mmCIF file of C-alpha atoms in Angstrom:
data_model
loop_
_atom_site.group_PDB
_atom_site.id
_atom_site.type_symbol
_atom_site.label_atom_id
_atom_site.label_comp_id
_atom_site.label_asym_id
_atom_site.label_seq_id
_atom_site.Cartn_x
_atom_site.Cartn_y
_atom_site.Cartn_z
ATOM 1 C CA MET C 28 -0.087 0.127 0.039
ATOM 2 C CA THR C 29 2.936 2.433 0.918
ATOM 3 C CA GLY C 30 4.583 1.467 -2.243
ATOM 4 C CA VAL C 31 1.399 2.594 -4.423
ATOM 5 C CA LEU C 32 1.056 5.708 -2.362
ATOM 6 C CA THR C 33 4.781 6.737 -2.960
ATOM 7 C CA ALA C 34 4.401 5.932 -6.718
ATOM 8 C CA ALA C 35 1.102 7.949 -6.933
ATOM 9 C CA LEU C 36 2.708 10.940 -5.058
ATOM 10 C CA ALA C 37 5.955 10.710 -7.558
ATOM 11 C CA LEU C 38 3.702 10.500 -10.670
ATOM 12 C CA SER C 39 1.684 13.704 -9.392
ATOM 13 C CA TRP C 40 5.005 15.819 -9.190
ATOM 14 C CA VAL C 41 6.046 14.603 -12.450
ATOM 15 C CA ALA C 42 2.555 15.827 -13.976
ATOM 16 C CA ILE C 43 3.084 19.351 -11.919
ATOM 17 C CA GLY C 44 6.520 19.416 -13.504
ATOM 18 C CA LEU C 45 5.277 18.944 -16.896
ATOM 19 C CA LEU C 46 2.223 21.155 -16.382
ATOM 20 C CA ALA C 47 4.819 23.854 -15.264
ATOM 21 C CA ALA C 48 7.137 23.702 -18.222
ATOM 22 C CA GLY C 49 4.220 23.912 -20.249
ATOM 23 C CA TYR C 50 2.949 26.903 -18.907
ATOM 24 C CA ALA C 51 6.330 28.492 -18.915
ATOM 25 C CA ALA C 52 7.026 27.571 -22.668
ATOM 26 C CA LEU C 53 3.358 28.921 -23.522
ATOM 27 C CA THR C 54 4.020 32.323 -21.500
ATOM 28 C CA VAL C 55 7.132 32.719 -23.326
ATOM 29 C CA GLN C 56 5.411 32.449 -26.749
ATOM 30 C CA VAL C 57 2.564 34.612 -25.968
ATOM 31 C CA ARG C 58 5.235 37.357 -24.815
ATOM 32 C CA GLU C 59 6.871 36.891 -28.053
ATOM 33 C CA LEU C 60 3.529 37.464 -30.213
ATOM 34 C CA ARG C 61 2.775 40.520 -28.067
ATOM 35 C CA GLY C 62 6.077 42.142 -28.305
ATOM 36 C CA PRO C 63 6.941 45.007 -30.775
ATOM 37 C CA GLY C 64 9.565 42.630 -32.308
ATOM 38 C CA GLY C 65 7.325 39.407 -32.868
ATOM 39 C CA PRO C 66 7.901 36.677 -35.297
ATOM 40 C CA ALA C 67 7.646 38.042 -38.945
ATOM 41 C CA GLY C 68 4.550 37.831 -40.290
ATOM 42 C CA LEU C 69 2.826 38.218 -37.020
ATOM 43 C CA ALA C 70 3.761 41.468 -35.896
ATOM 44 C CA GLY C 71 5.569 44.665 -37.242
ATOM 45 C CA PRO C 72 4.597 47.581 -39.670
ATOM 46 C CA ALA C 73 2.722 47.305 -42.626
ATOM 47 C CA ARG C 74 4.332 47.058 -45.896
ATOM 48 C CA VAL C 75 3.645 49.222 -49.193
ATOM 49 C CA HIS C 76 6.341 48.639 -51.378
ATOM 50 C CA GLU C 77 4.787 50.982 -54.253
ATOM 51 C CA LEU C 78 5.486 53.785 -52.029
ATOM 52 C CA ALA C 79 9.092 52.821 -51.214
ATOM 53 C CA ALA C 80 11.935 54.967 -52.685
ATOM 54 C CA PRO C 81 15.593 53.881 -52.875
ATOM 55 C CA ARG C 82 17.422 55.263 -49.962
ATOM 56 C CA ALA C 83 15.155 57.485 -48.584
ATOM 57 C CA ARG C 84 12.046 57.911 -46.713
ATOM 58 C CA THR C 85 8.745 58.752 -48.356
ATOM 59 C CA VAL C 86 6.420 60.927 -46.709
ATOM 60 C CA VAL C 87 2.660 60.144 -47.824
ATOM 61 C CA LEU C 88 -0.473 62.236 -47.482
ATOM 62 C CA VAL C 89 -3.380 59.785 -47.206
ATOM 63 C CA VAL C 90 -6.475 61.522 -48.463
ATOM 64 C CA ALA C 91 -10.241 60.798 -49.597
ATOM 65 C CA GLN C 92 -12.873 62.802 -51.570
ATOM 66 C CA SER C 93 -15.542 62.411 -48.882
ATOM 67 C CA CYS C 94 -13.119 63.707 -46.257
ATOM 68 C CA GLY C 95 -13.555 67.504 -45.681
ATOM 69 C CA THR C 96 -10.333 68.392 -43.852
ATOM 70 C CA CYS C 97 -8.668 66.469 -46.928
ATOM 71 C CA ARG C 98 -9.888 69.313 -49.025
ATOM 72 C CA THR C 99 -8.847 71.907 -46.642
ATOM 73 C CA VAL C 100 -5.487 70.688 -45.952
ATOM 74 C CA PHE C 101 -4.441 69.696 -49.732
ATOM 75 C CA PRO C 102 -3.648 73.096 -51.005
ATOM 76 C CA ALA C 103 -1.115 73.361 -48.350
ATOM 77 C CA TRP C 104 0.472 69.910 -49.460
ATOM 78 C CA GLY C 105 2.241 71.354 -52.207
ATOM 79 C CA ASN C 106 4.783 73.927 -50.259
ATOM 80 C CA ALA C 107 5.048 71.166 -47.654
ATOM 81 C CA ALA C 108 5.940 68.525 -50.097
ATOM 82 C CA ARG C 109 8.531 70.844 -51.734
ATOM 83 C CA LEU C 110 10.079 71.505 -48.516
ATOM 84 C CA LEU C 111 10.284 67.858 -47.851
ATOM 85 C CA ARG C 112 11.752 67.003 -51.448
ATOM 86 C CA ALA C 113 14.321 69.796 -50.883
ATOM 87 C CA ARG C 114 15.496 67.837 -47.625
ATOM 88 C CA GLY C 115 16.079 64.798 -49.677
ATOM 89 C CA LEU C 116 13.007 62.938 -48.679
ATOM 90 C CA HIS C 117 10.299 61.610 -51.307
ATOM 91 C CA THR C 118 6.724 62.519 -51.165
ATOM 92 C CA ALA C 119 3.376 61.011 -52.564
ATOM 93 C CA VAL C 120 -0.353 61.152 -51.978
ATOM 94 C CA LEU C 121 -2.271 58.118 -51.416
ATOM 95 C CA SER C 122 -5.997 58.181 -52.482
ATOM 96 C CA ALA C 123 -7.677 56.133 -50.044
ATOM 97 C CA ASP C 124 -10.710 55.984 -51.979
ATOM 98 C CA GLY C 125 -9.139 55.430 -55.474
ATOM 99 C CA SER C 126 -10.206 59.066 -56.573
ATOM 100 C CA ALA C 127 -7.677 60.669 -58.949
ATOM 101 C CA HIS C 128 -8.838 64.229 -58.756
ATOM 102 C CA TRP C 129 -5.913 65.404 -56.888
ATOM 103 C CA GLU C 130 -3.971 67.844 -58.670
ATOM 104 C CA LEU C 131 -0.051 67.398 -57.731
ATOM 105 C CA ASP C 132 3.301 69.042 -58.670
ATOM 106 C CA PRO C 133 5.140 67.014 -61.450
ATOM 107 C CA GLU C 134 7.563 65.689 -58.911
ATOM 108 C CA ASP C 135 4.838 64.460 -56.701
ATOM 109 C CA ARG C 136 3.238 60.984 -56.966
ATOM 110 C CA LEU C 137 -0.336 60.113 -56.851
ATOM 111 C CA VAL C 138 -0.888 56.569 -55.862
ATOM 112 C CA LEU C 139 -4.348 54.929 -55.838
ATOM 113 C CA GLN C 140 -5.264 52.303 -53.334
ATOM 114 C CA SER C 141 -6.012 49.854 -55.899
ATOM 115 C CA GLN C 142 -2.466 50.060 -57.092
ATOM 116 C CA LEU C 143 -1.008 48.819 -53.785
ATOM 117 C CA SER C 144 -0.198 45.043 -53.739
ATOM 118 C CA ALA C 145 -1.425 45.290 -49.967
ATOM 119 C CA PRO C 146 -3.868 47.927 -49.157
ATOM 120 C CA LEU C 147 -2.884 50.565 -46.627
ATOM 121 C CA LEU C 148 -5.831 50.638 -44.263
ATOM 122 C CA LEU C 149 -6.284 53.628 -41.995
ATOM 123 C CA ALA C 150 -9.486 54.442 -40.163
ATOM 124 C CA TYR C 151 -9.011 58.144 -40.523
ATOM 125 C CA GLN C 152 -8.095 60.562 -43.201
ATOM 126 C CA PRO C 153 -6.432 62.897 -44.027
ATOM 127 C CA ALA C 154 -2.991 61.235 -42.488
ATOM 128 C CA LEU C 155 0.559 61.475 -42.937
ATOM 129 C CA ALA C 156 2.206 58.435 -43.170
ATOM 130 C CA VAL C 157 6.232 57.807 -43.326
ATOM 131 C CA VAL C 158 7.442 54.875 -45.350
ATOM 132 C CA ASP C 159 10.976 53.649 -45.174
ATOM 133 C CA HIS C 160 13.164 52.473 -48.305
ATOM 134 C CA HIS C 161 12.012 48.646 -47.722
ATOM 135 C CA GLY C 162 8.181 49.986 -48.060
ATOM 136 C CA ALA C 163 7.587 49.412 -44.279
ATOM 137 C CA VAL C 164 5.407 51.985 -42.714
ATOM 138 C CA ARG C 165 7.095 53.750 -39.832
ATOM 139 C CA SER C 166 4.484 55.909 -38.459
ATOM 140 C CA THR C 167 0.964 57.469 -39.171
ATOM 141 C CA GLU C 168 -0.418 60.453 -37.937
ATOM 142 C CA PRO C 169 -3.795 61.846 -38.387
ATOM 143 C CA VAL C 170 -3.724 65.471 -39.802
ATOM 144 C CA GLY C 171 -6.579 67.495 -38.383
ATOM 145 C CA SER C 172 -5.640 71.053 -39.856
ATOM 146 C CA VAL C 173 -3.211 72.885 -42.158
ATOM 147 C CA ARG C 174 -1.411 73.903 -39.107
ATOM 148 C CA ARG C 175 -1.030 70.365 -37.963
ATOM 149 C CA LEU C 176 0.042 69.521 -41.738
ATOM 150 C CA GLU C 177 2.714 72.082 -41.503
ATOM 151 C CA GLU C 178 3.999 71.121 -37.847
ATOM 152 C CA LEU C 179 4.553 67.597 -39.008
ATOM 153 C CA CYS C 180 6.178 68.342 -42.263
ATOM 154 C CA ALA C 181 8.551 70.861 -40.738
ATOM 155 C CA ALA C 182 9.406 68.273 -38.033
ATOM 156 C CA LEU C 183 10.484 65.804 -40.808
ATOM 157 C CA ALA C 184 12.056 68.328 -42.759
ATOM 158 C CA ALA C 185 14.360 69.286 -39.855
ATOM 159 C CA ASP C 186 14.994 65.635 -39.054
ATOM 160 C CA GLY C 187 14.327 62.980 -41.739
ATOM 161 C CA THR C 188 14.397 60.545 -39.311
ATOM 162 C CA ALA C 189 11.728 61.887 -36.949
ATOM 163 C CA VAL C 190 8.422 59.926 -36.115
ATOM 164 C CA PRO C 191 5.509 62.390 -36.639
ATOM 165 C CA GLY C 192 3.435 63.039 -33.691
ATOM 166 C CA GLU C 193 6.198 62.459 -30.888
ATOM 167 C CA ARG C 194 6.925 65.575 -28.729
ATOM 168 C CA MET Y 1 -22.059 43.249 -27.618
ATOM 169 C CA SER Y 2 -24.648 41.849 -24.902
ATOM 170 C CA GLY Y 3 -27.373 39.737 -26.049
ATOM 171 C CA ALA Y 4 -29.574 41.534 -23.648
ATOM 172 C CA VAL Y 5 -33.454 41.734 -24.822
ATOM 173 C CA ALA Y 6 -36.067 44.633 -23.721
ATOM 174 C CA PRO Y 7 -38.253 43.280 -20.524
ATOM 175 C CA GLU Y 8 -41.907 43.461 -21.457
ATOM 176 C CA HIS Y 9 -43.733 46.291 -19.717
ATOM 177 C CA ALA Y 10 -47.355 46.082 -19.973
ATOM 178 C CA PRO Y 11 -49.616 49.375 -19.779
ATOM 179 C CA PRO Y 12 -51.541 49.843 -16.725
ATOM 180 C CA PRO Y 13 -55.456 49.342 -16.926
ATOM 181 C CA VAL Y 14 -57.049 51.880 -18.867
ATOM 182 C CA GLN Y 15 -58.014 54.589 -16.698
ATOM 183 C CA PRO Y 16 -58.256 58.568 -16.666
ATOM 184 C CA THR Y 17 -54.894 60.177 -15.601
ATOM 185 C CA ARG Y 18 -54.610 62.984 -13.206
ATOM 186 C CA SER Y 19 -52.445 64.989 -15.711
ATOM 187 C CA GLY Y 20 -54.226 63.729 -18.994
ATOM 188 C CA ARG Y 21 -50.871 62.192 -20.150
ATOM 189 C CA ALA Y 22 -50.928 58.817 -21.503
ATOM 190 C CA TRP Y 23 -48.445 55.836 -20.673
ATOM 191 C CA ARG Y 24 -45.458 55.393 -22.761
ATOM 192 C CA ARG Y 25 -42.401 53.160 -22.944
ATOM 193 C CA GLN Y 26 -39.194 53.855 -24.075
ATOM 194 C CA THR Y 27 -36.190 51.415 -24.681
ATOM 195 C CA GLY Y 28 -32.765 52.162 -25.497
ATOM 196 C CA ARG Y 29 -29.374 50.333 -25.892
ATOM 197 C CA ALA Y 30 -26.660 51.641 -23.634
ATOM 198 C CA PRO Y 31 -22.951 52.101 -25.216
ATOM 199 C CA ASP Y 32 -22.141 49.034 -22.864
ATOM 200 C CA GLY Y 33 -24.939 46.705 -24.740
ATOM 201 C CA ALA Y 34 -27.380 46.931 -21.833
ATOM 202 C CA VAL Y 35 -31.134 47.198 -22.801
ATOM 203 C CA VAL Y 36 -32.697 49.991 -20.481
ATOM 204 C CA ALA Y 37 -36.429 50.136 -20.751
ATOM 205 C CA VAL Y 38 -38.520 52.809 -18.963
ATOM 206 C CA SER Y 39 -42.225 53.126 -18.921
ATOM 207 C CA GLY Y 40 -44.843 55.248 -17.071
ATOM 208 C CA VAL Y 41 -47.624 57.644 -17.555
ATOM 209 C CA GLY Y 42 -45.772 60.929 -18.717
ATOM 210 C CA ALA Y 43 -44.137 62.474 -21.591
ATOM 211 C CA LEU Y 44 -40.905 60.283 -22.017
ATOM 212 C CA SER Y 45 -38.827 61.853 -24.637
ATOM 213 C CA GLY Y 46 -37.810 59.157 -26.880
ATOM 214 C CA ASP Y 47 -34.283 60.175 -27.148
ATOM 215 C CA TRP Y 48 -31.869 58.747 -24.631
ATOM 216 C CA PHE Y 49 -28.525 60.564 -23.507
ATOM 217 C CA TRP Y 50 -25.912 58.215 -21.989
ATOM 218 C CA SER Y 51 -22.886 59.025 -19.698
ATOM 219 C CA LEU Y 52 -20.205 56.774 -18.735
ATOM 220 C CA ARG Y 53 -16.380 56.314 -18.160
ATOM 221 C CA ALA Y 54 -13.902 54.708 -20.380
ATOM 222 C CA THR Y 55 -10.749 53.587 -18.661
ATOM 223 C CA SER Y 56 -7.681 51.657 -20.422
ATOM 224 C CA PRO Y 57 -4.111 51.489 -19.933
ATOM 225 C CA ARG Y 58 -3.610 54.813 -22.146
ATOM 226 C CA ALA Y 59 -6.800 56.588 -20.894
ATOM 227 C CA SER Y 60 -9.446 57.251 -18.403
ATOM 228 C CA VAL Y 61 -12.102 59.718 -19.934
ATOM 229 C CA GLY Y 62 -15.972 60.473 -19.439
ATOM 230 C CA LEU Y 63 -18.081 60.064 -22.445
ATOM 231 C CA THR Y 64 -21.531 60.686 -23.772
ATOM 232 C CA VAL Y 65 -23.755 59.509 -26.154
ATOM 233 C CA GLY Y 66 -26.646 61.572 -27.453
ATOM 234 C CA ALA Y 67 -28.822 61.403 -30.326
ATOM 235 C CA ALA Y 68 -27.682 62.674 -33.830
ATOM 236 C CA GLY Y 69 -27.444 66.421 -33.548
ATOM 237 C CA TYR Y 70 -26.761 66.647 -30.171
ATOM 238 C CA LEU Y 71 -23.004 67.351 -31.025
ATOM 239 C CA GLY Y 72 -23.728 70.187 -32.952
ATOM 240 C CA LEU Y 73 -25.844 71.698 -29.829
ATOM 241 C CA ARG Y 74 -22.724 71.092 -27.586
ATOM 242 C CA ALA Y 75 -20.584 72.286 -29.969
ATOM 243 C CA ALA Y 76 -22.040 76.037 -29.793
ATOM 244 C CA GLU Y 77 -20.419 75.726 -26.145
ATOM 245 C CA PHE Y 78 -17.041 75.421 -28.075
ATOM 246 C CA PRO Y 79 -16.635 78.059 -30.674
ATOM 247 C CA THR Y 80 -12.995 77.420 -31.817
ATOM 248 C CA PRO Y 81 -12.519 74.556 -34.088
ATOM 249 C CA VAL Y 82 -9.128 73.117 -33.547
ATOM 250 C CA GLU Y 83 -8.891 69.998 -35.675
ATOM 251 C CA ALA Y 84 -10.901 67.472 -37.788
ATOM 252 C CA VAL Y 85 -10.324 64.423 -39.471
ATOM 253 C CA THR Y 86 -12.663 61.829 -41.064
ATOM 254 C CA TYR Y 87 -13.024 58.667 -38.950
ATOM 255 C CA ARG Y 88 -14.386 55.469 -40.557
ATOM 256 C CA GLY Y 89 -16.627 57.590 -42.805
ATOM 257 C CA ARG Y 90 -17.559 60.044 -39.749
ATOM 258 C CA GLU Y 91 -16.368 63.476 -38.708
ATOM 259 C CA LEU Y 92 -14.106 63.492 -35.756
ATOM 260 C CA ALA Y 93 -13.974 67.119 -34.861
ATOM 261 C CA LEU Y 94 -11.830 68.535 -31.911
ATOM 262 C CA ARG Y 95 -13.205 72.062 -30.737
ATOM 263 C CA SER Y 96 -11.942 74.458 -27.550
ATOM 264 C CA GLY Y 97 -13.855 76.783 -25.726
ATOM 265 C CA GLY Y 98 -13.910 78.251 -21.841
ATOM 266 C CA THR Y 99 -11.974 80.968 -20.947
ATOM 267 C CA ALA Y 100 -8.364 81.832 -21.176
ATOM 268 C CA ALA Y 101 -7.993 81.074 -17.568
ATOM 269 C CA GLU Y 102 -10.257 77.873 -17.745
ATOM 270 C CA PRO Y 103 -9.838 76.356 -21.355
ATOM 271 C CA ARG Y 104 -12.067 73.378 -22.216
ATOM 272 C CA TRP Y 105 -12.253 70.933 -25.177
ATOM 273 C CA LEU Y 106 -14.711 69.057 -26.841
ATOM 274 C CA ALA Y 107 -14.109 65.779 -29.034
ATOM 275 C CA GLY Y 108 -17.068 64.549 -30.913
ATOM 276 C CA LEU Y 109 -17.761 61.894 -33.458
ATOM 277 C CA ARG Y 110 -20.647 62.720 -35.589
ATOM 278 C CA GLY Y 111 -22.817 59.906 -36.311
ATOM 279 C CA ALA Y 112 -25.717 58.981 -38.564
ATOM 280 C CA ARG Y 113 -27.882 58.150 -35.417
ATOM 281 C CA HIS Y 114 -25.899 59.274 -32.206
ATOM 282 C CA ASP Y 115 -23.031 61.197 -31.664
ATOM 283 C CA LEU Y 116 -20.295 60.199 -29.348
ATOM 284 C CA MET Y 117 -18.622 62.867 -27.534
ATOM 285 C CA CYS Y 118 -15.883 63.641 -24.942
ATOM 286 C CA ALA Y 119 -14.848 66.817 -23.072
ATOM 287 C CA GLY Y 120 -12.434 67.823 -20.589
ATOM 288 C CA PRO Y 121 -10.760 70.969 -19.142
ATOM 289 C CA GLY Y 122 -7.412 72.294 -20.094
ATOM 290 C CA ALA Y 123 -5.702 72.088 -23.397
ATOM 291 C CA PRO Y 124 -7.061 69.945 -26.209
ATOM 292 C CA PRO Y 125 -5.453 66.410 -26.245
ATOM 293 C CA ARG Y 126 -3.627 65.244 -29.538
ATOM 294 C CA LEU Y 127 -5.990 64.016 -32.220
ATOM 295 C CA ALA Y 128 -3.845 60.788 -32.425
ATOM 296 C CA ASP Y 129 -4.548 60.020 -28.847
ATOM 297 C CA LEU Y 130 -8.484 60.363 -29.629
ATOM 298 C CA VAL Y 131 -8.181 58.065 -32.799
ATOM 299 C CA ALA Y 132 -6.286 55.644 -30.494
ATOM 300 C CA LEU Y 133 -8.978 55.814 -28.040
ATOM 301 C CA LEU Y 134 -11.784 55.176 -30.714
ATOM 302 C CA ALA Y 135 -10.041 52.392 -32.099
ATOM 303 C CA ASP Y 136 -9.955 50.803 -28.298
ATOM 304 C CA LEU Y 137 -13.784 51.831 -28.007
ATOM 305 C CA ASP Y 138 -14.922 50.782 -31.604
ATOM 306 C CA PRO Y 139 -18.181 52.342 -31.988
ATOM 307 C CA ALA Y 140 -20.817 50.905 -33.537
ATOM 308 C CA ASP Y 141 -24.144 53.065 -34.493
ATOM 309 C CA ALA Y 142 -27.291 51.481 -34.711
ATOM 310 C CA PRO Y 143 -30.891 52.474 -34.560
ATOM 311 C CA GLY Y 144 -31.163 51.338 -31.089
ATOM 312 C CA GLY Y 145 -28.195 52.747 -29.832
ATOM 313 C CA LEU Y 146 -24.487 53.399 -30.014
ATOM 314 C CA VAL Y 147 -22.486 50.411 -28.574
ATOM 315 C CA LEU Y 148 -18.907 50.436 -27.733
ATOM 316 C CA ARG Y 149 -17.328 47.120 -28.623
ATOM 317 C CA THR Y 150 -14.075 47.542 -26.354
ATOM 318 C CA ARG Y 151 -10.861 45.793 -27.138
ATOM 319 C CA GLY Y 152 -8.025 44.927 -24.928
ATOM 320 C CA ASP Y 153 -7.969 46.140 -21.433
ATOM 321 C CA THR Y 154 -10.620 48.961 -22.082
ATOM 322 C CA ARG Y 155 -13.232 48.877 -19.731
ATOM 323 C CA LEU Y 156 -16.554 50.868 -19.704
ATOM 324 C CA TRP Y 157 -18.220 51.820 -16.047
ATOM 325 C CA GLY Y 158 -20.355 54.421 -14.334
ATOM 326 C CA VAL Y 159 -22.976 53.995 -17.222
ATOM 327 C CA CYS Y 160 -26.357 55.927 -16.837
ATOM 328 C CA GLY Y 161 -29.124 56.922 -19.284
ATOM 329 C CA ARG Y 162 -31.145 60.144 -19.063
ATOM 330 C CA GLN Y 163 -34.726 60.872 -20.633
ATOM 331 C CA TYR Y 164 -36.486 64.187 -20.325
ATOM 332 C CA VAL Y 165 -39.935 64.027 -18.942
ATOM 333 C CA ALA Y 166 -42.015 67.060 -19.704
ATOM 334 C CA GLY Y 167 -43.930 68.228 -16.793
ATOM 335 C CA VAL Y 168 -41.667 66.340 -14.204
ATOM 336 C CA GLY Y 169 -38.002 66.671 -15.176
ATOM 337 C CA THR Y 170 -34.936 64.588 -16.091
ATOM 338 C CA LEU Y 171 -35.213 61.076 -15.229
ATOM 339 C CA THR Y 172 -31.733 59.264 -14.821
ATOM 340 C CA VAL Y 173 -31.445 55.407 -14.939
ATOM 341 C CA TYR Y 174 -28.808 53.461 -13.356
ATOM 342 C CA PRO Y 175 -28.261 49.691 -12.976
ATOM 343 C CA ARG Y 176 -29.219 48.585 -9.702
ATOM 344 C CA ALA Y 177 -26.231 46.437 -8.997
ATOM 345 C CA GLU Y 178 -23.909 49.950 -9.370
ATOM 346 C CA ALA Y 179 -26.549 52.151 -7.646
ATOM 347 C CA ALA Y 180 -27.072 50.696 -4.332
ATOM 348 C CA GLY Y 181 -25.563 53.788 -2.606
ATOM 349 C CA LEU Y 182 -28.373 55.888 -4.200
ATOM 350 C CA VAL Y 183 -31.080 53.793 -2.291
ATOM 351 C CA PRO Y 184 -31.891 55.306 1.119
ATOM 352 C CA ALA Y 185 -31.993 52.839 4.021
ATOM 353 C CA THR Y 186 -35.331 53.306 5.018
ATOM 354 C CA PRO Y 187 -38.025 51.618 3.779
ATOM 355 C CA GLY Y 188 -39.653 54.114 1.228
ATOM 356 C CA LYS Y 189 -43.256 54.101 -0.188
ATOM 357 C CA ALA Y 190 -44.443 51.134 -2.136
ATOM 358 C CA VAL Y 191 -45.400 51.903 -5.598
ATOM 359 C CA ALA Y 192 -46.497 49.541 -8.665
ATOM 360 C CA HIS Y 193 -42.960 48.697 -9.535
ATOM 361 C CA GLY Y 194 -40.665 49.264 -6.926
ATOM 362 C CA ARG Y 195 -40.251 51.647 -4.080
ATOM 363 C CA LEU Y 196 -39.851 55.414 -3.670
ATOM 364 C CA TRP Y 197 -38.178 57.962 -1.757
ATOM 365 C CA THR Y 198 -37.907 61.772 -1.738
ATOM 366 C CA THR Y 199 -34.598 63.158 -1.371
ATOM 367 C CA THR Y 200 -33.272 66.816 -1.517
ATOM 368 C CA ALA Y 201 -29.789 65.082 -2.752
ATOM 369 C CA GLY Y 202 -27.803 68.498 -1.513
ATOM 370 C CA PHE Y 203 -30.465 70.798 -2.585
ATOM 371 C CA ALA Y 204 -31.623 73.363 -0.540
ATOM 372 C CA PRO Y 205 -35.298 73.100 0.733
ATOM 373 C CA GLY Y 206 -37.739 74.789 -2.025
ATOM 374 C CA THR Y 207 -35.232 74.721 -4.717
ATOM 375 C CA GLY Y 208 -35.993 71.190 -5.860
ATOM 376 C CA GLY Y 209 -34.655 67.954 -5.279
ATOM 377 C CA TYR Y 210 -35.159 64.137 -6.416
ATOM 378 C CA PHE Y 211 -37.330 61.139 -6.182
ATOM 379 C CA VAL Y 212 -35.419 57.983 -5.886
ATOM 380 C CA HIS Y 213 -37.366 54.909 -7.381
ATOM 381 C CA ALA Y 214 -35.807 51.332 -7.078
ATOM 382 C CA GLY Y 215 -37.034 48.390 -8.908
ATOM 383 C CA PRO Y 216 -35.061 44.954 -9.129
ATOM 384 C CA THR Y 217 -32.788 45.759 -11.607
ATOM 385 C CA ALA Y 218 -32.604 49.751 -11.943
ATOM 386 C CA VAL Y 219 -32.620 52.879 -9.879
ATOM 387 C CA ALA Y 220 -33.987 55.984 -11.215
ATOM 388 C CA MET Y 221 -33.442 59.598 -9.932
ATOM 389 C CA VAL Y 222 -36.309 61.919 -10.926
ATOM 390 C CA ARG Y 223 -35.456 65.442 -10.780
ATOM 391 C CA ASP Y 224 -38.305 67.401 -9.300
ATOM 392 C CA GLU Y 225 -38.562 70.424 -11.006
ATOM 393 C CA ARG Y 226 -41.919 71.649 -9.757
ATOM 394 C CA GLY Y 227 -41.464 75.334 -8.967
ATOM 395 C CA ILE Y 228 -38.547 75.537 -11.375
ATOM 396 C CA GLU Y 229 -40.245 74.745 -14.747
ATOM 397 C CA ALA Y 230 -43.422 76.084 -15.498
ATOM 398 C CA ASP Y 231 -45.035 73.011 -16.844
ATOM 399 C CA ALA Y 232 -43.938 70.669 -14.066
ATOM 400 C CA SER Y 233 -46.905 69.973 -11.924
ATOM 401 C CA ASP Y 234 -48.131 67.801 -8.829
ATOM 402 C CA ALA Y 235 -50.372 65.754 -11.332
ATOM 403 C CA SER Y 236 -47.514 64.981 -13.718
ATOM 404 C CA VAL Y 237 -45.116 64.022 -11.262
ATOM 405 C CA ALA Y 238 -47.663 61.625 -9.051
ATOM 406 C CA ASP Y 239 -48.832 59.882 -12.521
ATOM 407 C CA LEU Y 240 -45.300 59.161 -13.503
ATOM 408 C CA LEU Y 241 -43.823 58.045 -10.092
ATOM 409 C CA GLU Y 242 -46.651 56.015 -9.336
ATOM 410 C CA SER Y 243 -46.671 54.241 -12.610
ATOM 411 C CA LEU Y 244 -42.947 54.236 -13.082
ATOM 412 C CA ARG Y 245 -41.051 51.062 -14.191
ATOM 413 C CA VAL Y 246 -37.419 50.988 -14.906
ATOM 414 C CA ASP Y 247 -35.775 47.840 -16.186
ATOM 415 C CA TRP Y 248 -31.705 47.300 -16.836
ATOM 416 C CA ALA Y 249 -31.253 44.104 -18.730
ATOM 417 C CA GLY Y 250 -27.436 42.939 -19.600
ATOM 418 C CA ALA Y 251 -26.075 44.939 -16.814
ATOM 419 C CA PRO Y 252 -22.394 44.961 -16.937
ATOM 420 C CA SER Y 253 -20.618 42.200 -15.112
#
């Protein structure tokens, strides 16, 4: 009888050990999945290769025709974009709803959402997105006024590595 | 979202009322998904106005939800437009007001059926933070109400709904589980669908007070506007309070 109880106790401890090891392994996996540097394909920035430019970041104004502030902000984009290009950055306008009725400088690029291999889905417009030379979206920021657009672009022009929105 | 359904409210036996007003029932879906029903003899307004708080690791804010158009009325108190974007096809606008010494701000998401608002003292917040808050709240506007489908660690609490009852005053409904502190310890008066108390609730005598109506699932605070609003009368107050029924189904767990 004592032998059976001893064996049962030993088996219980083995089972507890296995459960603890399994729990620890699962915890590590959950942390990896939640973390900013998660496994490729499960986390990390969105990629829009069509907006990438060689050896430079691209600053993208995301607009839609149905958005009132987009129409207010867009006339100020010309000067802001020229300032950014003068500092070596590339610029583009992404039409989130596919509308092509945005008149740009010849040096600027109009990209339609439908031309992207993977859509850049933002809940809001207008937005200013910064895309690196790999096509990775480094930041997105809502642009609620002409003043905000000018502030964000001035910060990017002063430091091309700046992340819009950070104070 | 809660799968709660509106409790059935049967009208009282047909009889002449003291105020001449008819029995009415109003049902609304609270922002946390609860279904709230109010019925009684009186001019219930039909439009719900909800207040609640949202807490997440990034923010703790007070929110209000009103019928479409309410944002326009509140915006009049905040005359300076600050920023605006289109959020999921709806205008998200940030405005400022108040005084130089005491500035205030109002953020509002205009909806087809309901407006979602958030206001506070001080300088306006960053639009990016409001967009992040909306992503956590994930509002869904429907005819029955605007429901917040919270994500992550965001929690909703302190939900209450308001109705204006002409001839009586404002009626505010709370889930019974969260409103125990509003119910006096004394037995109160038995009425058709609960118990009733009178309280000055901090008001000086003669300047109005509140009636507290407690049912099994909800507590209502009814502002006594007799002597304050011209159309508030003893008959209207008596008709409403004696027939009042309030239910809160699917209260937050």
